[in-house]
Amino acid sequence: MSEKWTAQVFVKWNKEAPVWENWAWLKEWKEVKWAASTMGEWDMVMWVDVSTPADLEHFVHDKLRSKNWVADTHSTWTKEVWKNAA
């Protein structure tokens, strides 16, 4: 098992959100290792590779929230504790 923690950032879009047909813009942020569109309260989730809570705050507040289409964010941390080896 990995000792590494990974951050997830949930994002709520506003009316300024562009049409999401091309997700290549995510390559601009080296911290994002995986992203998905979601159903329910949040519009997307990003798995973010950062080392510290300060790094996560920098990503969320200085990069992500600087976009005019971001209405809200919510961040969590996870650590893998089990993996099916099959």
GROMACS .gro file of N, CA, C and O in nm:
model
  344
    1MET      N    1   0.082  -0.119   0.000
    1MET     CA    2   0.000   0.000   0.000
    1MET      C    3   0.087   0.126   0.000
    1MET      O    4   0.194   0.127   0.057
    2SER      N    5   0.035   0.224  -0.060
    2SER     CA    6   0.103   0.352  -0.068
    2SER      C    7   0.082   0.431   0.061
    2SER      O    8  -0.024   0.426   0.122
    3GLU      N    9   0.184   0.502   0.102
    3GLU     CA   10   0.173   0.590   0.218
    3GLU      C   11   0.130   0.730   0.176
    3GLU      O   12   0.115   0.818   0.258
    4LYS      N   13   0.111   0.748   0.048
    4LYS     CA   14   0.081   0.879  -0.007
    4LYS      C   15  -0.067   0.913   0.004
    4LYS      O   16  -0.153   0.829  -0.021
    5TRP      N   17  -0.096   1.035   0.040
    5TRP     CA   18  -0.232   1.087   0.041
    5TRP      C   19  -0.257   1.160  -0.090
    5TRP      O   20  -0.166   1.219  -0.148
    6THR      N   21  -0.382   1.156  -0.136
    6THR     CA   22  -0.422   1.225  -0.257
    6THR      C   23  -0.540   1.316  -0.226
    6THR      O   24  -0.629   1.277  -0.151
    7ALA      N   25  -0.540   1.434  -0.284
    7ALA     CA   26  -0.649   1.528  -0.261
    7ALA      C   27  -0.751   1.520  -0.374
    7ALA      O   28  -0.714   1.499  -0.489
    8GLN      N   29  -0.877   1.537  -0.337
    8GLN     CA   30  -0.984   1.547  -0.435
    8GLN      C   31  -1.047   1.685  -0.421
    8GLN      O   32  -1.070   1.731  -0.309
    9VAL      N   33  -1.071   1.747  -0.534
    9VAL     CA   34  -1.135   1.879  -0.534
    9VAL      C   35  -1.263   1.868  -0.616
    9VAL      O   36  -1.259   1.837  -0.735
   10PHE      N   37  -1.376   1.890  -0.551
   10PHE     CA   38  -1.506   1.892  -0.617
   10PHE      C   39  -1.534   2.035  -0.659
   10PHE      O   40  -1.507   2.129  -0.585
   11VAL      N   41  -1.590   2.051  -0.779
   11VAL     CA   42  -1.611   2.184  -0.836
   11VAL      C   43  -1.757   2.199  -0.879
   11VAL      O   44  -1.813   2.110  -0.944
   12LYS      N   45  -1.814   2.312  -0.843
   12LYS     CA   46  -1.947   2.352  -0.890
   12LYS      C   47  -1.928   2.462  -0.993
   12LYS      O   48  -1.859   2.560  -0.967
   13TRP      N   49  -1.985   2.444  -1.111
   13TRP     CA   50  -1.973   2.543  -1.217
   13TRP      C   51  -2.083   2.648  -1.204
   13TRP      O   52  -2.187   2.625  -1.143
   14ASN      N   53  -2.062   2.760  -1.268
   14ASN     CA   54  -2.168   2.861  -1.278
   14ASN      C   55  -2.206   2.878  -1.426
   14ASN      O   56  -2.160   2.803  -1.511
   15LYS      N   57  -2.285   2.979  -1.456
   15LYS     CA   58  -2.333   2.999  -1.593
   15LYS      C   59  -2.222   3.036  -1.690
   15LYS      O   60  -2.242   3.033  -1.810
   16GLU      N   61  -2.104   3.071  -1.640
   16GLU     CA   62  -1.990   3.105  -1.727
   16GLU      C   63  -1.915   2.981  -1.778
   16GLU      O   64  -1.824   2.994  -1.858
   17ALA      N   65  -1.954   2.865  -1.730
   17ALA     CA   66  -1.883   2.743  -1.769
   17ALA      C   67  -1.892   2.722  -1.919
   17ALA      O   68  -1.999   2.730  -1.977
   18PRO      N   69  -1.778   2.695  -1.982
   18PRO     CA   70  -1.780   2.669  -2.127
   18PRO      C   71  -1.842   2.532  -2.156
   18PRO      O   72  -1.861   2.451  -2.067
   19VAL      N   73  -1.869   2.507  -2.280
   19VAL     CA   74  -1.917   2.375  -2.321
   19VAL      C   75  -1.801   2.278  -2.304
   19VAL      O   76  -1.692   2.301  -2.356
   20TRP      N   77  -1.825   2.172  -2.232
   20TRP     CA   78  -1.717   2.079  -2.196
   20TRP      C   79  -1.707   1.965  -2.297
   20TRP      O   80  -1.746   1.854  -2.270
   21GLU      N   81  -1.653   1.994  -2.413
   21GLU     CA   82  -1.632   1.891  -2.513
   21GLU      C   83  -1.484   1.853  -2.523
   21GLU      O   84  -1.451   1.746  -2.568
   22ASN      N   85  -1.398   1.942  -2.479
   22ASN     CA   86  -1.255   1.918  -2.486
   22ASN      C   87  -1.195   1.946  -2.349
   22ASN      O   88  -1.192   2.060  -2.303
   23TRP      N   89  -1.147   1.843  -2.286
   23TRP     CA   90  -1.092   1.855  -2.151
   23TRP      C   91  -0.940   1.873  -2.153
   23TRP      O   92  -0.874   1.867  -2.049
   24ALA      N   93  -0.881   1.896  -2.269
   24ALA     CA   94  -0.735   1.908  -2.280
   24ALA      C   95  -0.678   2.023  -2.197
   24ALA      O   96  -0.561   2.020  -2.162
   25TRP      N   97  -0.759   2.121  -2.164
   25TRP     CA   98  -0.711   2.234  -2.084
   25TRP      C   99  -0.658   2.188  -1.948
   25TRP      O  100  -0.577   2.256  -1.886
   26LEU      N  101  -0.701   2.071  -1.902
   26LEU     CA  102  -0.653   2.020  -1.773
   26LEU      C  103  -0.504   1.992  -1.775
   26LEU      O  104  -0.439   1.989  -1.670
   27LYS      N  105  -0.446   1.973  -1.893
   27LYS     CA  106  -0.301   1.950  -1.903
   27LYS      C  107  -0.221   2.069  -1.853
   27LYS      O  108  -0.105   2.054  -1.816
   28GLU      N  109  -0.282   2.187  -1.851
   28GLU     CA  110  -0.214   2.307  -1.803
   28GLU      C  111  -0.179   2.298  -1.654
   28GLU      O  112  -0.087   2.363  -1.609
   29TRP      N  113  -0.254   2.218  -1.581
   29TRP     CA  114  -0.233   2.205  -1.437
   29TRP      C  115  -0.166   2.072  -1.409
   29TRP      O  116  -0.231   1.968  -1.405
   30LYS      N  117  -0.036   2.073  -1.385
   30LYS     CA  118   0.038   1.949  -1.363
   30LYS      C  119  -0.007   1.876  -1.237
   30LYS      O  120   0.014   1.756  -1.224
   31GLU      N  121  -0.072   1.946  -1.147
   31GLU     CA  122  -0.119   1.884  -1.023
   31GLU      C  123  -0.235   1.787  -1.044
   31GLU      O  124  -0.254   1.694  -0.967
   32VAL      N  125  -0.314   1.808  -1.151
   32VAL     CA  126  -0.432   1.726  -1.175
   32VAL      C  127  -0.389   1.596  -1.242
   32VAL      O  128  -0.336   1.596  -1.352
   33LYS      N  129  -0.415   1.483  -1.172
   33LYS     CA  130  -0.378   1.355  -1.232
   33LYS      C  131  -0.498   1.280  -1.287
   33LYS      O  132  -0.482   1.185  -1.363
   34TRP      N  133  -0.618   1.325  -1.254
   34TRP     CA  134  -0.740   1.259  -1.301
   34TRP      C  135  -0.857   1.352  -1.278
   34TRP      O  136  -0.860   1.423  -1.177
   35ALA      N  137  -0.951   1.355  -1.369
   35ALA     CA  138  -1.070   1.439  -1.353
   35ALA      C  139  -1.190   1.367  -1.413
   35ALA      O  140  -1.175   1.290  -1.508
   36ALA      N  141  -1.307   1.398  -1.357
   36ALA     CA  142  -1.430   1.336  -1.408
   36ALA      C  143  -1.547   1.432  -1.391
   36ALA      O  144  -1.550   1.512  -1.298
   37SER      N  145  -1.642   1.421  -1.480
   37SER     CA  146  -1.769   1.489  -1.465
   37SER      C  147  -1.850   1.408  -1.366
   37SER      O  148  -1.841   1.285  -1.362
   38THR      N  149  -1.929   1.475  -1.283
   38THR     CA  150  -2.006   1.405  -1.181
   38THR      C  151  -2.153   1.443  -1.187
   38THR      O  152  -2.190   1.544  -1.247
   39MET      N  153  -2.235   1.363  -1.121
   39MET     CA  154  -2.377   1.392  -1.108
   39MET      C  155  -2.403   1.440  -0.967
   39MET      O  156  -2.326   1.413  -0.876
   40GLY      N  157  -2.513   1.510  -0.948
   40GLY     CA  158  -2.550   1.551  -0.814
   40GLY      C  159  -2.509   1.693  -0.782
   40GLY      O  160  -2.507   1.780  -0.869
   41GLU      N  161  -2.470   1.715  -0.659
   41GLU     CA  162  -2.439   1.850  -0.609
   41GLU      C  163  -2.320   1.914  -0.679
   41GLU      O  164  -2.317   2.035  -0.699
   42TRP      N  165  -2.220   1.835  -0.718
   42TRP     CA  166  -2.098   1.887  -0.780
   42TRP      C  167  -2.096   1.852  -0.927
   42TRP      O  168  -2.151   1.751  -0.969
   43ASP      N  169  -2.029   1.936  -1.007
   43ASP     CA  170  -2.024   1.914  -1.152
   43ASP      C  171  -1.902   1.835  -1.198
   43ASP      O  172  -1.904   1.773  -1.303
   44MET      N  173  -1.794   1.842  -1.120
   44MET     CA  174  -1.675   1.765  -1.155
   44MET      C  175  -1.592   1.739  -1.031
   44MET      O  176  -1.609   1.805  -0.928
   45VAL      N  177  -1.503   1.642  -1.041
   45VAL     CA  178  -1.406   1.613  -0.936
   45VAL      C  179  -1.269   1.598  -1.001
   45VAL      O  180  -1.257   1.544  -1.111
   46MET      N  181  -1.168   1.650  -0.934
   46MET     CA  182  -1.029   1.638  -0.979
   46MET      C  183  -0.948   1.567  -0.871
   46MET      O  184  -0.960   1.601  -0.753
   47TRP      N  185  -0.870   1.468  -0.910
   47TRP     CA  186  -0.774   1.408  -0.819
   47TRP      C  187  -0.645   1.486  -0.837
   47TRP      O  188  -0.591   1.494  -0.947
   48VAL      N  189  -0.598   1.546  -0.730
   48VAL     CA  190  -0.488   1.641  -0.737
   48VAL      C  191  -0.368   1.587  -0.662
   48VAL      O  192  -0.379   1.544  -0.546
   49ASP      N  193  -0.253   1.587  -0.727
   49ASP     CA  194  -0.129   1.536  -0.669
   49ASP      C  195  -0.053   1.652  -0.604
   49ASP      O  196   0.020   1.725  -0.671
   50VAL      N  197  -0.075   1.669  -0.475
   50VAL     CA  198  -0.006   1.771  -0.397
   50VAL      C  199   0.048   1.705  -0.270
   50VAL      O  200  -0.002   1.601  -0.228
   51SER      N  201   0.148   1.767  -0.208
   51SER     CA  202   0.213   1.706  -0.093
   51SER      C  203   0.161   1.755   0.041
   51SER      O  204   0.168   1.683   0.140
   52THR      N  205   0.113   1.877   0.045
   52THR     CA  206   0.075   1.937   0.173
   52THR      C  207  -0.058   2.011   0.160
   52THR      O  208  -0.097   2.048   0.049
   53PRO      N  209  -0.123   2.035   0.272
   53PRO     CA  210  -0.244   2.118   0.267
   53PRO      C  211  -0.217   2.257   0.208
   53PRO      O  212  -0.302   2.311   0.137
   54ALA      N  213  -0.100   2.312   0.231
   54ALA     CA  214  -0.066   2.443   0.174
   54ALA      C  215  -0.060   2.436   0.021
   54ALA      O  216  -0.106   2.528  -0.048
   55ASP      N  217  -0.005   2.327  -0.032
   55ASP     CA  218  -0.001   2.308  -0.178
   55ASP      C  219  -0.143   2.299  -0.234
   55ASP      O  220  -0.172   2.354  -0.341
   56LEU      N  221  -0.231   2.229  -0.163
   56LEU     CA  222  -0.370   2.217  -0.207
   56LEU      C  223  -0.439   2.353  -0.205
   56LEU      O  224  -0.508   2.389  -0.300
   57GLU      N  225  -0.418   2.429  -0.099
   57GLU     CA  226  -0.477   2.563  -0.091
   57GLU      C  227  -0.429   2.652  -0.205
   57GLU      O  228  -0.507   2.727  -0.263
   58HIS      N  229  -0.301   2.643  -0.238
   58HIS     CA  230  -0.246   2.721  -0.350
   58HIS      C  231  -0.317   2.682  -0.480
   58HIS      O  232  -0.358   2.768  -0.558
   59PHE      N  233  -0.331   2.551  -0.504
   59PHE     CA  234  -0.397   2.507  -0.626
   59PHE      C  235  -0.542   2.556  -0.632
   59PHE      O  236  -0.585   2.614  -0.731
   60VAL      N  237  -0.616   2.534  -0.524
   60VAL     CA  238  -0.758   2.568  -0.523
   60VAL      C  239  -0.780   2.719  -0.534
   60VAL      O  240  -0.859   2.766  -0.615
   61HIS      N  241  -0.709   2.795  -0.451
   61HIS     CA  242  -0.738   2.939  -0.445
   61HIS      C  243  -0.667   3.022  -0.552
   61HIS      O  244  -0.723   3.119  -0.601
   62ASP      N  245  -0.545   2.983  -0.588
   62ASP     CA  246  -0.469   3.064  -0.684
   62ASP      C  247  -0.489   3.021  -0.828
   62ASP      O  248  -0.473   3.102  -0.919
   63LYS      N  249  -0.522   2.895  -0.852
   63LYS     CA  250  -0.540   2.847  -0.989
   63LYS      C  251  -0.687   2.824  -1.022
   63LYS      O  252  -0.744   2.888  -1.109
   64LEU      N  253  -0.748   2.730  -0.949
   64LEU     CA  254  -0.884   2.690  -0.982
   64LEU      C  255  -0.986   2.801  -0.961
   64LEU      O  256  -1.063   2.834  -1.050
   65ARG      N  257  -0.985   2.863  -0.846
   65ARG     CA  258  -1.085   2.967  -0.817
   65ARG      C  259  -1.060   3.097  -0.893
   65ARG      O  260  -1.145   3.185  -0.892
   66SER      N  261  -0.948   3.106  -0.963
   66SER     CA  262  -0.924   3.224  -1.046
   66SER      C  263  -1.005   3.217  -1.177
   66SER      O  264  -1.017   3.316  -1.248
   67LYS      N  265  -1.060   3.100  -1.207
   67LYS     CA  266  -1.141   3.083  -1.328
   67LYS      C  267  -1.281   3.139  -1.304
   67LYS      O  268  -1.342   3.113  -1.200
   68ASN      N  269  -1.333   3.213  -1.401
   68ASN     CA  270  -1.463   3.278  -1.383
   68ASN      C  271  -1.580   3.180  -1.383
   68ASN      O  272  -1.690   3.215  -1.347
   69TRP      N  273  -1.558   3.054  -1.419
   69TRP     CA  274  -1.665   2.955  -1.423
   69TRP      C  275  -1.678   2.873  -1.295
   69TRP      O  276  -1.765   2.789  -1.284
   70VAL      N  277  -1.591   2.898  -1.198
   70VAL     CA  278  -1.596   2.824  -1.071
   70VAL      C  279  -1.689   2.895  -0.973
   70VAL      O  280  -1.664   3.008  -0.934
   71ALA      N  281  -1.795   2.827  -0.934
   71ALA     CA  282  -1.890   2.883  -0.837
   71ALA      C  283  -1.855   2.843  -0.694
   71ALA      O  284  -1.871   2.920  -0.601
   72ASP      N  285  -1.803   2.719  -0.676
   72ASP     CA  286  -1.772   2.670  -0.542
   72ASP      C  287  -1.679   2.550  -0.554
   72ASP      O  288  -1.674   2.485  -0.659
   73THR      N  289  -1.607   2.522  -0.446
   73THR     CA  290  -1.520   2.405  -0.440
   73THR      C  291  -1.531   2.340  -0.303
   73THR      O  292  -1.568   2.405  -0.205
   74HIS      N  293  -1.496   2.213  -0.298
   74HIS     CA  294  -1.489   2.138  -0.173
   74HIS      C  295  -1.373   2.041  -0.188
   74HIS      O  296  -1.364   1.971  -0.289
   75SER      N  297  -1.285   2.036  -0.089
   75SER     CA  298  -1.166   1.951  -0.098
   75SER      C  299  -1.166   1.845   0.011
   75SER      O  300  -1.211   1.871   0.124
   76THR      N  301  -1.114   1.727  -0.022
   76THR     CA  302  -1.095   1.620   0.075
   76THR      C  303  -0.961   1.552   0.046
   76THR      O  304  -0.902   1.570  -0.061
   77TRP      N  305  -0.916   1.472   0.141
   77TRP     CA  306  -0.795   1.393   0.125
   77TRP      C  307  -0.831   1.246   0.139
   77TRP      O  308  -0.917   1.210   0.219
   78THR      N  309  -0.765   1.160   0.061
   78THR     CA  310  -0.782   1.016   0.077
   78THR      C  311  -0.646   0.948   0.074
   78THR      O  312  -0.548   1.001   0.020
   79LYS      N  313  -0.643   0.830   0.136
   79LYS     CA  314  -0.522   0.746   0.136
   79LYS      C  315  -0.567   0.604   0.109
   79LYS      O  316  -0.659   0.552   0.173
   80GLU      N  317  -0.505   0.540   0.011
   80GLU     CA  318  -0.539   0.403  -0.021
   80GLU      C  319  -0.504   0.312   0.096
   80GLU      O  320  -0.393   0.317   0.149
   81VAL      N  321  -0.600   0.227   0.135
   81VAL     CA  322  -0.577   0.133   0.244
   81VAL      C  323  -0.590  -0.013   0.200
   81VAL      O  324  -0.550  -0.104   0.271
   82TRP      N  325  -0.651  -0.034   0.081
   82TRP     CA  326  -0.667  -0.169   0.030
   82TRP      C  327  -0.682  -0.163  -0.120
   82TRP      O  328  -0.741  -0.068  -0.173
   83LYS      N  329  -0.631  -0.264  -0.188
   83LYS     CA  330  -0.642  -0.269  -0.334
   83LYS      C  331  -0.658  -0.416  -0.375
   83LYS      O  332  -0.580  -0.501  -0.330
   84ASN      N  333  -0.755  -0.443  -0.461
   84ASN     CA  334  -0.775  -0.578  -0.512
   84ASN      C  335  -0.662  -0.610  -0.609
   84ASN      O  336  -0.645  -0.541  -0.709
   85ALA      N  337  -0.587  -0.711  -0.581
   85ALA     CA  338  -0.470  -0.744  -0.664
   85ALA      C  339  -0.508  -0.820  -0.790
   85ALA      O  340  -0.420  -0.849  -0.871
   86ALA      N  341  -0.634  -0.854  -0.808
   86ALA     CA  342  -0.675  -0.937  -0.922
   86ALA      C  343  -0.668  -0.864  -1.050
   86ALA      O  344  -0.647  -0.782  -1.108
   0.00000   0.00000   0.00000
